[in-house]
CSV table of C-alpha atoms in Angstrom, one decimal:
chain,number,residue,atom,x,y,z
A,663,MET,CA,-15.9,-19.4,10.2
A,664,GLU,CA,-15.6,-18.4,6.6
A,665,HIS,CA,-13.7,-14.8,8.1
A,666,ARG,CA,-10.9,-16.8,10.9
A,667,ILE,CA,-10.0,-19.0,7.9
A,668,ALA,CA,-9.0,-16.0,5.8
A,669,VAL,CA,-7.6,-14.3,8.5
A,670,HIS,CA,-5.1,-17.0,8.9
A,671,VAL,CA,-4.7,-17.8,5.7
A,672,VAL,CA,-3.3,-13.6,5.4
A,673,LEU,CA,-1.5,-15.2,9.2
A,674,VAL,CA,0.5,-18.0,6.9
A,675,TYR,CA,1.7,-15.0,4.7
A,676,MET,CA,2.4,-12.9,6.7
A,677,VAL,CA,4.4,-15.6,8.5
A,678,GLY,CA,6.3,-16.8,5.6
A,679,LEU,CA,8.4,-13.5,5.6
A,680,PHE,CA,9.7,-15.7,8.9
A,681,HIS,CA,9.8,-18.8,6.9
A,682,GLY,CA,12.2,-21.0,8.9
A,683,THR,CA,13.2,-18.9,11.9
A,684,THR,CA,9.5,-19.1,13.6
A,685,GLY,CA,9.2,-22.6,14.2
A,686,THR,CA,5.8,-23.1,12.5
A,687,MET,CA,5.4,-26.2,10.4
A,688,TYR,CA,4.0,-27.1,6.9
A,689,MET,CA,3.2,-30.5,6.1
A,690,ASP,CA,3.9,-31.0,2.4
A,691,ASP,CA,6.9,-30.7,4.1
A,692,HIS,CA,7.5,-33.3,5.7
A,693,CYS,CA,5.9,-36.5,3.6
A,694,GLY,CA,7.0,-39.6,4.4
A,695,ASP,CA,8.6,-38.3,7.3
A,696,THR,CA,8.5,-38.6,11.7
A,697,ILE,CA,8.1,-35.5,13.3
A,698,GLN,CA,9.6,-36.0,16.9
A,699,HIS,CA,9.0,-32.7,18.5
A,700,ILE,CA,7.9,-31.8,22.3
A,701,GLY,CA,4.5,-29.4,20.2
A,702,ASP,CA,4.0,-26.6,17.6
A,703,ARG,CA,1.8,-25.0,14.9
A,704,MET,CA,1.2,-27.1,11.6
A,705,TYR,CA,-0.5,-26.3,8.5
A,706,SER,CA,-1.0,-27.5,5.2
A,707,GLN,CA,1.2,-26.2,2.6
A,708,TYR,CA,3.1,-22.5,3.1
A,709,SER,CA,0.6,-21.3,-0.4
A,710,ARG,CA,-2.4,-20.1,-0.2
A,711,TYR,CA,-4.0,-23.6,-1.5
A,712,TYR,CA,-3.0,-26.9,-0.9
A,713,ASP,CA,-2.0,-29.1,-4.4
A,714,ASN,CA,-3.9,-31.0,-7.1
A,715,ASN,CA,-3.3,-35.2,-6.6
A,716,MET,CA,-1.3,-35.3,-3.1
A,717,ASP,CA,-0.8,-38.4,-0.7
A,718,CYS,CA,1.0,-36.5,2.0
A,719,ARG,CA,1.5,-38.6,5.1
A,720,THR,CA,3.2,-37.2,8.2
A,721,THR,CA,3.6,-39.0,11.2
A,722,LEU,CA,3.9,-36.8,14.4
A,723,LYS,CA,5.5,-38.8,17.5
A,724,ALA,CA,5.7,-38.0,21.3
A,725,ALA,CA,8.5,-35.8,22.1
A,726,SER,CA,9.5,-38.5,24.9
A,727,ASP,CA,8.3,-41.5,26.5
A,728,TYR,CA,5.2,-42.5,28.5
A,729,GLN,CA,3.6,-39.2,26.5
A,730,ARG,CA,1.1,-38.9,24.3
A,731,ILE,CA,0.0,-36.1,20.8
A,732,SER,CA,-2.4,-34.0,21.6
A,733,ILE,CA,-3.9,-31.7,18.0
A,734,ASP,CA,-6.5,-29.6,18.3
A,735,PHE,CA,-8.0,-27.7,15.4
A,736,ASP,CA,-7.6,-24.1,14.7
A,737,TRP,CA,-9.4,-24.6,12.2
A,738,ILE,CA,-10.0,-26.8,9.0
A,739,ASP,CA,-10.7,-26.0,5.1
A,740,ILE,CA,-10.9,-29.1,2.4
A,741,ASP,CA,-13.2,-29.8,-0.7
A,742,SER,CA,-16.5,-31.6,0.1
A,743,ASN,CA,-19.5,-31.8,-1.4
A,744,ILE,CA,-23.5,-33.9,-1.3
A,745,TYR,CA,-21.5,-36.7,-2.1
A,746,GLY,CA,-19.1,-36.7,0.8
A,747,CYS,CA,-15.4,-35.8,0.2
A,748,PRO,CA,-13.4,-35.7,-2.6
A,749,ASP,CA,-10.8,-34.6,-0.7
A,750,TYR,CA,-10.4,-35.3,3.0
A,751,LEU,CA,-7.5,-35.9,6.4
A,752,GLU,CA,-7.3,-39.0,7.5
A,753,VAL,CA,-5.7,-39.5,11.5
A,754,TYR,CA,-4.7,-42.5,12.3
A,755,ASP,CA,-4.1,-43.5,16.0
A,756,GLY,CA,-0.8,-44.7,15.4
A,757,PRO,CA,2.9,-44.2,13.1
A,758,ASN,CA,1.1,-45.7,10.0
A,759,MET,CA,-2.1,-47.0,8.3
A,760,SER,CA,-2.9,-49.8,9.4
A,761,SER,CA,-3.0,-48.1,12.9
A,762,PRO,CA,-6.8,-47.0,13.7
A,763,LEU,CA,-8.2,-45.1,11.7
A,764,LEU,CA,-9.7,-42.0,14.2
A,765,LYS,CA,-10.9,-39.4,11.6
A,766,ARG,CA,-11.6,-38.8,8.3
A,767,LEU,CA,-12.4,-35.1,7.8
A,768,CYS,CA,-13.9,-32.1,5.4
A,769,GLY,CA,-15.7,-29.2,5.1
A,770,ARG,CA,-15.0,-26.2,6.9
A,771,TYR,CA,-15.3,-26.5,10.1
A,772,GLU,CA,-13.1,-26.8,13.5
A,773,PRO,CA,-13.4,-30.2,15.2
A,774,ILE,CA,-13.2,-31.2,17.9
A,775,ASP,CA,-9.3,-32.2,19.6
A,776,ILE,CA,-7.8,-35.5,19.3
A,777,LEU,CA,-5.8,-37.2,21.0
A,778,SER,CA,-3.7,-40.3,20.8
A,779,SER,CA,-3.8,-43.2,22.7
A,780,GLY,CA,0.5,-43.5,22.4
A,781,GLN,CA,3.0,-41.4,20.9
A,782,TYR,CA,2.3,-41.6,17.3
A,783,LEU,CA,-0.3,-40.0,14.8
A,784,MET,CA,-0.2,-40.1,11.5
A,785,LEU,CA,-1.4,-37.6,9.4
A,786,ARG,CA,-2.9,-37.5,5.8
A,787,LEU,CA,-4.0,-35.2,3.4
A,788,LYS,CA,-5.9,-36.9,0.8
A,789,THR,CA,-7.0,-34.4,-2.9
A,790,ASP,CA,-7.5,-35.5,-5.9
A,791,ALA,CA,-7.1,-33.3,-9.4
A,792,TYR,CA,-10.2,-30.7,-9.5
A,793,ILE,CA,-10.8,-28.3,-6.9
A,794,ILE,CA,-8.5,-27.2,-3.8
A,795,GLU,CA,-9.5,-25.7,-1.4
A,796,ASN,CA,-7.0,-23.3,2.3
A,797,GLY,CA,-6.2,-26.4,3.9
A,798,PHE,CA,-6.7,-26.8,7.7
A,799,ASN,CA,-4.3,-25.6,10.4
A,800,LEU,CA,-4.0,-27.6,13.8
A,801,VAL,CA,-1.7,-27.2,17.2
A,802,PHE,CA,0.0,-30.5,18.2
A,803,THR,CA,1.9,-31.0,20.8
A,804,SER,CA,3.6,-34.1,23.6
A,805,PHE,CA,1.5,-33.5,27.1
A,806,TYR,CA,1.8,-36.3,29.7
A,807,ASP,CA,-1.3,-37.5,31.1
A,808,ARG,CA,-1.3,-36.6,34.6
A,809,GLN,CA,-4.3,-39.2,35.6
A,810,ASN,CA,-3.5,-41.9,33.3
A,811,SER,CA,0.8,-41.5,33.5
A,812,PRO,CA,3.1,-42.4,35.9
A,813,HIS,CA,4.7,-40.2,35.3
A,814,THR,CA,4.2,-36.7,37.9
A,815,CYS,CA,4.4,-32.7,36.1
A,816,ASN,CA,7.7,-31.7,37.4
A,817,GLY,CA,8.1,-27.9,38.2
A,818,SER,CA,11.2,-27.3,36.4
A,819,ASP,CA,10.6,-28.4,33.1
A,820,GLN,CA,7.0,-28.4,33.0
A,821,TYR,CA,3.9,-26.9,33.1
A,822,ARG,CA,0.6,-28.6,34.4
A,823,CYS,CA,-2.6,-27.7,32.7
A,824,ASP,CA,-6.1,-27.4,33.9
A,825,SER,CA,-6.9,-30.1,32.4
A,826,TYR,CA,-5.0,-32.7,33.8
A,827,ARG,CA,-2.4,-32.2,31.4
A,828,CYS,CA,1.8,-31.9,32.1
A,829,ILE,CA,3.0,-29.8,28.8
A,830,ASP,CA,6.8,-28.5,28.0
A,831,SER,CA,6.5,-25.4,30.1
A,832,SER,CA,7.9,-23.6,27.1
A,833,LEU,CA,5.3,-23.8,25.7
A,834,GLN,CA,3.5,-21.1,27.8
A,835,CYS,CA,2.1,-18.1,27.2
A,836,ASP,CA,3.4,-18.5,23.3
A,837,GLY,CA,0.0,-17.9,21.0
A,838,ARG,CA,-1.5,-21.4,21.1
A,839,ASP,CA,-3.3,-23.7,22.9
A,840,ASN,CA,-1.4,-26.3,23.5
A,841,CYS,CA,-3.1,-27.5,27.4
A,842,GLY,CA,-6.4,-27.8,25.5
A,843,ASP,CA,-8.6,-25.7,27.4
A,844,LYS,CA,-6.8,-22.3,27.5
A,845,SER,CA,-5.4,-22.3,30.1
A,846,ASP,CA,-1.6,-22.3,29.3
A,847,GLU,CA,-2.1,-19.2,28.2
A,848,HIS,CA,-3.3,-17.9,31.5
A,849,ASP,CA,-1.5,-15.0,33.6
A,850,CYS,CA,1.1,-14.3,30.2
A,851,SER,CA,0.6,-10.1,30.9
A,852,GLY,CA,4.8,-10.6,31.8
A,853,TRP,CA,4.9,-12.5,28.7
A,854,VAL,CA,5.7,-10.9,25.0
A,855,SER,CA,5.2,-14.0,22.8
A,856,VAL,CA,6.2,-14.3,19.2
A,857,TRP,CA,2.8,-13.4,18.1
A,858,SER,CA,3.5,-10.4,19.6
A,859,ILE,CA,6.2,-9.6,18.7
A,860,PHE,CA,5.5,-10.2,14.7
A,861,PHE,CA,2.4,-8.1,15.4
A,862,ILE,CA,4.0,-5.1,16.8
A,863,ALA,CA,6.0,-5.2,14.0
A,864,ILE,CA,3.5,-5.5,11.6
A,865,GLY,CA,1.4,-2.3,13.1
A,866,ILE,CA,5.2,-0.4,13.8
A,867,LEU,CA,5.2,-1.0,9.8
A,868,ILE,CA,2.2,-0.1,8.9
A,869,VAL,CA,2.4,3.5,10.3
A,870,ALA,CA,5.6,3.4,9.2
A,871,THR,CA,4.5,4.1,5.8
A,872,CYS,CA,0.8,5.7,6.5
A,873,GLY,CA,3.1,8.9,7.9
A,874,LEU,CA,4.9,8.7,4.6
A,875,MET,CA,2.7,8.8,2.8
A,876,CYS,CA,1.4,11.7,4.3
A,877,ILE,CA,5.1,13.6,4.6
A,878,CYS,CA,5.1,12.6,0.7
A,879,ALA,CA,1.5,13.3,0.3
A,880,CYS,CA,1.7,17.5,1.6
A,881,CYS,CA,5.5,17.8,0.2
A,882,ALA,CA,3.7,17.2,-3.4
A,883,TYR,CA,1.2,19.3,-2.4
A,884,CYS,CA,4.2,22.3,-1.3
A,885,LEU,CA,5.9,21.1,-4.6
A,886,THR,CA,2.8,22.0,-6.6
A,887,ALA,CA,1.5,25.2,-4.6
A,888,CYS,CA,5.0,26.5,-5.2
A,889,GLN,CA,5.5,26.0,-8.5
A,890,LYS,CA,1.6,27.4,-9.4
A,891,LYS,CA,3.4,30.2,-7.3
A,892,ASN,CA,6.3,30.6,-9.6
A,893,THR,CA,4.0,30.8,-13.1
A,894,ASN,CA,1.4,33.3,-11.4
A,895,VAL,CA,4.5,36.2,-11.2
A,896,VAL,CA,6.2,34.8,-14.8
A,897,THR,CA,2.7,36.1,-16.3
A,898,SER,CA,1.8,38.8,-14.4
A,899,SER,CA,5.4,39.9,-15.1
A,900,SER,CA,5.8,39.3,-18.6
A,901,THR,CA,2.3,40.9,-18.8
A,902,VAL,CA,3.6,44.0,-17.0
A,903,VAL,CA,6.2,44.1,-19.7
A,904,THR,CA,4.0,44.1,-22.6
A,905,GLU,CA,2.0,47.0,-20.2
A,906,THR,CA,5.6,49.3,-20.8
A,907,VAL,CA,5.9,47.8,-24.3
A,908,ASP,CA,2.9,49.3,-25.3
A,909,SER,CA,2.9,51.7,-22.7
A,910,THR,CA,6.7,53.0,-24.9
A,911,GLN,CA,5.5,52.2,-28.4
A,912,ASP,CA,2.1,55.0,-27.8
A,913,MET,CA,4.3,57.2,-26.6
A,914,GLU,CA,6.9,56.9,-29.3
A,915,PHE,CA,3.5,56.7,-31.8
A,916,GLN,CA,1.7,60.2,-29.8
A,917,THR,CA,5.8,61.5,-30.4
A,918,THR,CA,5.5,61.2,-33.9
A,919,ASN,CA,2.3,62.5,-34.6
A,920,GLU,CA,3.0,65.6,-32.5
A,921,SER,CA,6.6,66.2,-34.7
A,922,THR,CA,4.0,65.3,-37.8
A,923,ASP,CA,1.3,68.3,-36.7
A,924,THR,CA,4.5,71.1,-36.0
A,925,SER,CA,4.5,71.1,-39.8
A,926,LEU,CA,3.0,73.8,-41.7
A,927,PRO,CA,-0.7,72.9,-43.0
A,928,PRO,CA,-1.1,72.7,-46.3
A,929,THR,CA,-1.1,76.0,-48.6
A,930,ASN,CA,-5.9,77.0,-49.0
A,931,THR,CA,-4.7,78.1,-52.7
A,932,SER,CA,-8.6,79.4,-52.7
A,933,LEU,CA,-7.7,82.6,-50.1
A,934,PRO,CA,-5.2,84.8,-52.0
A,935,GLN,CA,-1.7,84.5,-50.9
A,936,PRO,CA,0.5,87.8,-50.3
A,937,PRO,CA,4.0,88.1,-53.2
A,938,PRO,CA,6.7,86.4,-51.5
A,939,TYR,CA,9.2,87.9,-49.6
A,940,ALA,CA,11.6,90.1,-52.5
A,941,TYR,CA,9.0,91.2,-54.1
A,942,TYR,CA,7.5,92.3,-51.0
A,943,LEU,CA,7.9,96.0,-50.3
A,944,PRO,CA,6.0,98.5,-47.7
A,945,PRO,CA,4.2,100.6,-48.8
A,946,PRO,CA,5.5,104.2,-50.2
A,947,SER,CA,6.0,107.1,-47.6
A,948,TYR,CA,3.0,110.0,-49.3
A,949,ASN,CA,5.1,112.4,-50.6
A,950,ALA,CA,5.8,110.0,-53.1
A,951,ALA,CA,6.1,110.3,-56.8
A,952,PHE,CA,4.1,107.8,-58.2
A,953,SER,CA,1.0,106.7,-57.8
A,954,TYR,CA,-0.8,103.1,-57.8
A,955,GLU,CA,-3.6,104.7,-59.8
A,956,GLU,CA,-2.4,103.2,-62.9
A,957,GLU,CA,-3.4,99.8,-63.4
A,958,ASN,CA,-1.1,96.8,-62.7
A,959,SER,CA,1.5,99.2,-62.2
A,960,LEU,CA,4.4,98.2,-59.9
A,961,PRO,CA,5.9,100.9,-58.3
A,962,PRO,CA,9.8,101.0,-59.2
A,963,LYS,CA,12.9,98.8,-57.4
A,964,PRO,CA,14.6,100.5,-54.4
A,965,ASP,CA,18.5,102.3,-54.7
A,966,THR,CA,18.8,99.2,-52.4
A,967,PHE,CA,16.9,96.7,-50.7
């Protein structure tokens, strides 16, 4: 029961996207009104929770004479405790509170269907100033009772339910139990209801969103990979340039060293050195008229140098 309430509360928000176009009604929008309709779905309120200190009264009237009103609850979630019903929904068999009280509902459960004896049913939602809950979700339908009514089902604009009810033919295959036994929702393979279109649209939207997210994730991954690759290429290029510069500097250093090494080594003064070129002459011929026997003697200078 609780998961059904949660699902239907979510649906209230989803239906809100189409608020005013799907025909769904909200009781707090019609406080003090009389609604005459062939049948529709009604929630207690449009928001997630009903309000505090409510005293909302709405009268349902059958679409035609001799018709009655049926209420089929999908779920109900109204505050209750061990002492009773601080919040409650009352259903009267007539147009006002002077009519017989059929039900006073609170708690969280799925109550049985409620039928009017005549053309009217009145709903009253009363809440206190404390705890608030989700409210209720019901389907009301105007119908002819074939057993207790002089009216017989017209095949052109009436649908015959297995429960001996005649409802408007437009209510067939609308995703709602208008007959009370779901016979109006049988053999609907060729029908596409508003809810079916709604859920198909939501499914397409979800699939499209997931696809778009996947595409964005792939693009982000590819962009990151490309940026990382470009960073690696720039780093490699910088390394090559650095190595080239270092190699060039090494070569220049070696060339400088080689050019420095080509200079003459320093003179070792500890070894006897030959005299300067200007004073170095070849030895005289063998028949020379002088000799070197005298100590510290020098040969005479030649006539020509």
